[in-house]
CSV table of C-alpha atoms in Angstrom, one decimal:
chain,number,residue,atom,x,y,z
C,26,VAL,CA,-5.1,-77.1,90.4
C,27,ARG,CA,-5.8,-80.2,88.3
C,28,ALA,CA,-7.9,-78.1,85.9
C,29,SER,CA,-5.1,-75.6,85.6
C,30,LEU,CA,-2.5,-78.3,84.9
C,31,ALA,CA,-4.8,-79.9,82.3
C,32,MET,CA,-5.3,-76.6,80.6
C,33,ALA,CA,-1.5,-75.9,80.5
C,34,SER,CA,-0.9,-79.4,79.1
C,35,ARG,CA,-3.5,-78.8,76.3
C,36,LYS,CA,-1.8,-75.4,75.5
C,37,VAL,CA,1.6,-77.1,75.1
C,38,ALA,CA,0.1,-79.9,72.9
C,39,ASP,CA,-1.8,-77.3,70.8
C,40,PHE,CA,1.3,-75.2,70.3
C,41,TYR,CA,3.4,-78.1,69.0
C,42,ALA,CA,0.5,-79.4,66.9
C,43,ARG,CA,0.3,-76.0,65.2
C,44,ARG,CA,4.0,-75.8,64.7
C,45,ALA,CA,4.0,-79.3,63.2
C,46,LYS,CA,1.4,-78.3,60.7
C,47,GLU,CA,3.3,-75.1,59.9
C,48,LEU,CA,6.5,-76.9,59.3
C,49,GLY,CA,5.0,-79.8,57.4
C,50,TYR,CA,5.3,-82.6,60.0
C,51,VAL,CA,2.5,-85.1,60.2
C,52,ALA,CA,2.4,-85.1,64.0
C,53,ARG,CA,3.8,-83.1,67.0
C,54,SER,CA,5.8,-86.1,68.0
C,55,ALA,CA,8.4,-84.9,65.5
C,56,PHE,CA,9.5,-82.3,68.0
C,57,LYS,CA,10.3,-85.0,70.5
C,58,LEU,CA,12.8,-86.6,68.2
C,59,LEU,CA,14.0,-83.2,67.0
C,60,GLU,CA,14.8,-82.2,70.6
C,61,MET,CA,16.6,-85.5,71.4
C,62,HIS,CA,18.6,-85.3,68.2
C,63,GLU,CA,19.6,-81.7,68.9
C,64,LYS,CA,20.7,-82.6,72.4
C,65,PHE,CA,22.2,-86.0,71.9
C,66,ARG,CA,22.8,-86.4,68.1
C,67,VAL,CA,20.8,-89.7,68.2
C,68,VAL,CA,20.3,-90.1,64.5
C,69,LYS,CA,23.4,-91.8,63.1
C,70,GLY,CA,23.6,-93.6,59.8
C,71,SER,CA,20.7,-95.7,58.6
C,72,VAL,CA,17.6,-95.8,60.8
C,73,LEU,CA,15.1,-98.5,61.9
C,74,ASP,CA,12.0,-96.8,63.2
C,75,LEU,CA,9.7,-99.1,65.2
C,76,GLY,CA,6.2,-97.8,65.7
C,77,SER,CA,6.7,-95.4,62.8
C,78,HIS,CA,3.0,-94.4,62.1
C,79,PRO,CA,2.1,-91.7,61.1
C,80,GLY,CA,5.6,-91.0,59.9
C,81,ALA,CA,6.8,-87.9,61.9
C,82,TRP,CA,10.0,-89.6,63.2
C,83,LEU,CA,10.7,-90.9,59.7
C,84,GLN,CA,10.5,-87.2,58.5
C,85,VAL,CA,13.0,-86.1,61.2
C,86,ALA,CA,15.3,-89.1,60.5
C,87,SER,CA,15.2,-88.4,56.8
C,88,ARG,CA,16.4,-84.9,57.3
C,89,ALA,CA,19.1,-85.9,59.9
C,90,MET,CA,20.6,-89.0,58.4
C,91,PRO,CA,23.5,-88.9,55.8
C,92,PRO,CA,22.7,-88.7,52.1
C,93,ASP,CA,23.6,-92.4,51.5
C,94,ALA,CA,21.6,-93.7,54.5
C,95,PHE,CA,18.3,-95.6,54.5
C,96,ALA,CA,15.3,-95.6,56.9
C,97,LEU,CA,12.9,-98.5,57.5
C,98,GLY,CA,9.7,-97.9,59.3
C,99,VAL,CA,7.6,-100.6,61.0
C,100,ASP,CA,4.1,-100.3,62.3
C,101,LEU,CA,0.8,-102.1,62.7
C,102,GLN,CA,-0.9,-99.3,60.8
C,103,GLU,CA,-0.5,-98.6,57.1
C,104,THR,CA,1.6,-95.5,56.4
C,105,SER,CA,1.6,-93.7,53.1
C,106,LEU,CA,4.7,-91.6,52.2
C,107,GLU,CA,3.0,-90.1,49.2
C,108,GLY,CA,3.1,-86.3,49.4
C,109,MET,CA,4.8,-86.4,52.8
C,110,ARG,CA,7.2,-83.5,53.2
C,111,HIS,CA,10.8,-83.9,54.4
C,112,VAL,CA,10.9,-87.6,53.2
C,113,ASP,CA,12.9,-88.8,50.2
C,114,ALA,CA,10.8,-91.9,49.3
C,115,THR,CA,13.8,-93.4,47.5
C,116,ARG,CA,15.6,-93.7,50.9
C,117,VAL,CA,12.6,-94.7,53.1
C,118,ARG,CA,10.5,-97.8,53.2
C,119,VAL,CA,7.6,-98.6,55.5
C,120,VAL,CA,6.2,-102.0,56.3
C,121,ARG,CA,3.1,-103.1,58.1
C,122,ARG,CA,4.1,-105.7,60.7
C,123,ASP,CA,3.7,-106.6,64.4
C,124,VAL,CA,7.1,-106.3,66.1
C,125,PHE,CA,6.3,-109.4,68.2
C,126,GLU,CA,6.2,-111.4,65.0
C,127,LEU,CA,9.3,-109.8,63.5
C,128,ASP,CA,12.9,-111.0,64.0
C,129,GLU,CA,16.3,-109.6,63.1
C,130,HIS,CA,16.6,-111.9,60.0
C,131,GLU,CA,13.4,-110.5,58.5
C,132,ILE,CA,14.5,-107.0,59.2
C,133,ARG,CA,17.8,-107.6,57.4
C,134,ALA,CA,15.8,-109.2,54.5
C,135,MET,CA,13.6,-106.1,54.3
C,136,ARG,CA,16.8,-104.0,54.0
C,137,ARG,CA,18.1,-106.2,51.2
C,138,ASP,CA,14.8,-106.2,49.4
C,139,ALA,CA,15.0,-102.4,49.4
C,140,GLY,CA,18.3,-102.7,47.6
C,141,ARG,CA,20.3,-101.5,50.6
C,142,PRO,CA,23.6,-103.4,51.4
C,143,GLY,CA,24.6,-104.2,55.0
C,144,ASP,CA,22.9,-106.0,57.8
C,145,VAL,CA,22.8,-103.4,60.6
C,146,PHE,CA,21.5,-99.9,61.4
C,147,GLY,CA,23.3,-96.9,63.0
C,148,THR,CA,20.1,-96.0,64.9
C,149,VAL,CA,17.2,-97.9,66.2
C,150,LEU,CA,14.2,-95.8,67.3
C,151,SER,CA,11.1,-97.0,69.1
C,152,ASP,CA,8.0,-94.9,69.6
C,153,LEU,CA,6.0,-98.0,70.1
C,154,ALA,CA,2.9,-97.5,72.4
C,155,PRO,CA,0.2,-99.8,73.5
C,156,ARG,CA,-3.5,-99.2,73.3
C,157,THR,CA,-4.1,-97.5,76.7
C,158,THR,CA,-6.7,-98.9,79.1
C,159,GLY,CA,-6.7,-96.2,81.8
C,160,SER,CA,-5.0,-98.6,84.2
C,161,ARG,CA,-1.5,-97.4,85.0
C,162,VAL,CA,-0.4,-101.0,85.9
C,163,THR,CA,-1.7,-102.5,82.7
C,164,ASP,CA,-0.5,-99.7,80.4
C,165,ALA,CA,3.0,-99.7,82.0
C,166,ALA,CA,3.3,-103.5,81.6
C,167,ARG,CA,2.2,-103.4,78.0
C,168,SER,CA,4.5,-100.5,77.3
C,169,TYR,CA,7.4,-102.3,78.9
C,170,ALA,CA,6.8,-105.4,76.7
C,171,LEU,CA,7.1,-103.2,73.6
C,172,ALA,CA,10.2,-101.4,74.9
C,173,GLU,CA,11.9,-104.7,75.8
C,174,ARG,CA,11.0,-106.1,72.3
C,175,ALA,CA,12.7,-103.0,70.7
C,176,ALA,CA,15.8,-103.6,72.8
C,177,ARG,CA,15.8,-107.3,72.0
C,178,LEU,CA,15.6,-106.5,68.2
C,179,ALA,CA,18.4,-103.9,68.5
C,180,LEU,CA,20.8,-105.9,70.8
C,181,GLY,CA,19.9,-109.6,70.3
C,182,LYS,CA,18.2,-112.1,72.6
C,183,LYS,CA,21.1,-112.6,74.9
C,184,ALA,CA,20.8,-108.9,76.1
C,185,LEU,CA,17.7,-110.0,78.1
C,186,ASP,CA,19.7,-112.6,80.0
C,187,VAL,CA,20.5,-110.0,82.7
C,188,LEU,CA,16.8,-110.2,83.8
C,189,SER,CA,16.8,-114.0,84.2
C,190,ASP,CA,16.8,-115.6,87.7
C,191,VAL,CA,17.4,-119.1,86.4
C,192,SER,CA,20.8,-120.8,86.0
C,193,GLU,CA,22.7,-120.8,82.7
C,194,ASP,CA,22.0,-124.6,82.3
C,195,GLU,CA,18.3,-123.9,82.7
C,196,VAL,CA,18.4,-121.1,80.1
C,197,SER,CA,20.4,-123.3,77.7
C,198,ALA,CA,17.9,-126.1,78.1
C,199,ALA,CA,14.9,-123.8,77.4
C,200,GLU,CA,16.3,-122.3,74.3
C,201,ASP,CA,16.1,-123.8,70.8
C,202,ASP,CA,18.9,-124.1,68.4
C,203,SER,CA,17.8,-121.5,65.9
C,204,GLU,CA,20.2,-118.9,64.4
C,205,GLU,CA,18.1,-116.2,66.0
C,206,ASP,CA,19.4,-117.1,69.5
C,207,ASP,CA,22.9,-116.3,68.4
C,208,SER,CA,22.0,-112.9,66.8
C,209,SER,CA,23.6,-109.8,68.1
C,210,GLY,CA,20.7,-107.6,66.9
C,211,VAL,CA,20.4,-105.1,64.1
C,212,LEU,CA,22.1,-102.1,65.8
C,213,ARG,CA,25.7,-101.7,64.8
C,214,VAL,CA,28.6,-101.1,67.1
C,215,GLY,CA,28.8,-97.4,67.9
C,216,GLY,CA,25.1,-97.0,67.1
C,217,ASN,CA,22.3,-95.4,69.1
C,218,LEU,CA,19.0,-96.6,70.6
C,219,VAL,CA,16.0,-94.5,71.6
C,220,VAL,CA,13.1,-96.3,73.3
C,221,LYS,CA,9.8,-94.9,74.6
C,222,LEU,CA,8.4,-96.2,77.9
C,223,LEU,CA,5.2,-95.4,79.8
C,224,GLU,CA,6.1,-95.3,83.4
C,225,GLY,CA,4.0,-97.0,86.1
C,226,PRO,CA,4.1,-99.6,88.8
C,227,GLY,CA,6.3,-102.6,88.1
C,228,GLY,CA,9.9,-101.3,87.6
C,229,GLY,CA,10.0,-101.0,83.9
C,230,ARG,CA,12.5,-98.2,83.9
C,231,ASP,CA,15.0,-100.2,86.1
C,232,ASP,CA,14.6,-103.3,84.0
C,233,LEU,CA,15.1,-101.6,80.7
C,234,SER,CA,18.2,-99.8,82.1
C,235,ALA,CA,19.6,-103.1,83.3
C,236,VAL,CA,19.1,-104.6,79.8
C,237,CYS,CA,20.8,-101.7,78.0
C,238,LYS,CA,23.5,-100.4,80.3
C,239,PRO,CA,26.1,-103.1,79.7
C,240,HIS,CA,25.9,-102.4,75.9
C,241,PHE,CA,26.3,-98.6,75.7
C,242,GLU,CA,28.8,-96.0,76.5
C,243,SER,CA,26.1,-93.5,77.6
C,244,LEU,CA,22.6,-94.0,79.0
C,245,ARG,CA,20.1,-91.5,80.2
C,246,TRP,CA,16.3,-90.9,80.5
C,247,PHE,CA,14.8,-87.9,78.9
C,248,ARG,CA,11.3,-86.3,78.8
C,249,PRO,CA,10.9,-84.0,75.7
C,250,LYS,CA,9.2,-80.6,76.0
C,251,ALA,CA,6.5,-81.6,73.5
C,252,THR,CA,5.3,-84.4,75.9
C,253,ARG,CA,1.8,-83.7,77.3
C,254,GLY,CA,1.9,-82.8,81.0
C,255,GLU,CA,-0.3,-85.7,82.1
C,256,SER,CA,1.6,-88.2,80.0
C,257,THR,CA,3.7,-90.8,81.8
C,258,GLU,CA,6.0,-91.3,78.8
C,259,VAL,CA,9.8,-91.0,79.0
C,260,PHE,CA,12.5,-92.0,76.6
C,261,LEU,CA,15.7,-94.0,77.1
C,262,VAL,CA,18.5,-92.5,75.1
C,263,ALA,CA,21.4,-95.0,74.8
C,264,ARG,CA,24.4,-93.9,72.8
C,265,GLY,CA,27.5,-95.7,71.5
C,266,ARG,CA,26.9,-99.4,71.4
C,267,ARG,CA,29.9,-101.2,72.7
C,268,GLN,CA,31.7,-104.1,71.1
C,269,SER,CA,30.4,-107.3,72.7
């Protein structure tokens, strides 16, 4: 049975890999975002794409976003847009950075450096994934840390307070006085958030839902058809950020 399931999973992956090549996408992951956008219209306005390498989601976002919108891709790996189909290089910029060393103020500065006015994005996408170890516990924990970081950049530090067991006084004492603490994130009111999570022991899905639910009109979990059968990945699709 396992051999049959593995073979079916490979066939699905091979199908989408072939289709990606035929249509000019750099990876089959493009079909995951294409499906989510078709179902939920997730791409809205300018786009911040976290974990953007090799660029497939930037390709999809470039085609889906309005003509005057801008896309910023962030990844640990270098990504070249030269010769990449479906991407208007005048409206897309990629930077090589670690999301754990990045804050909202730097993201806004990158936007200004690109000659794009405004401080916020209509869409924040996260296809961030850890280096897998084979341990479901370790992989799920690392994936959740990345997912939580994406939510924190999108919504601001205070969005994570829902997970805290300590009193407000203790939280206040532990925080510094930087401007970053007062930030409301880089996702605009009415905007959408899509975050990948590798499921496993530890409750990551429940925690991420708890962080995001108060801030959005609609929240659901979705597994695209292009996902490998053996993969534990699932995507949180959060639409319509509420006014805080």
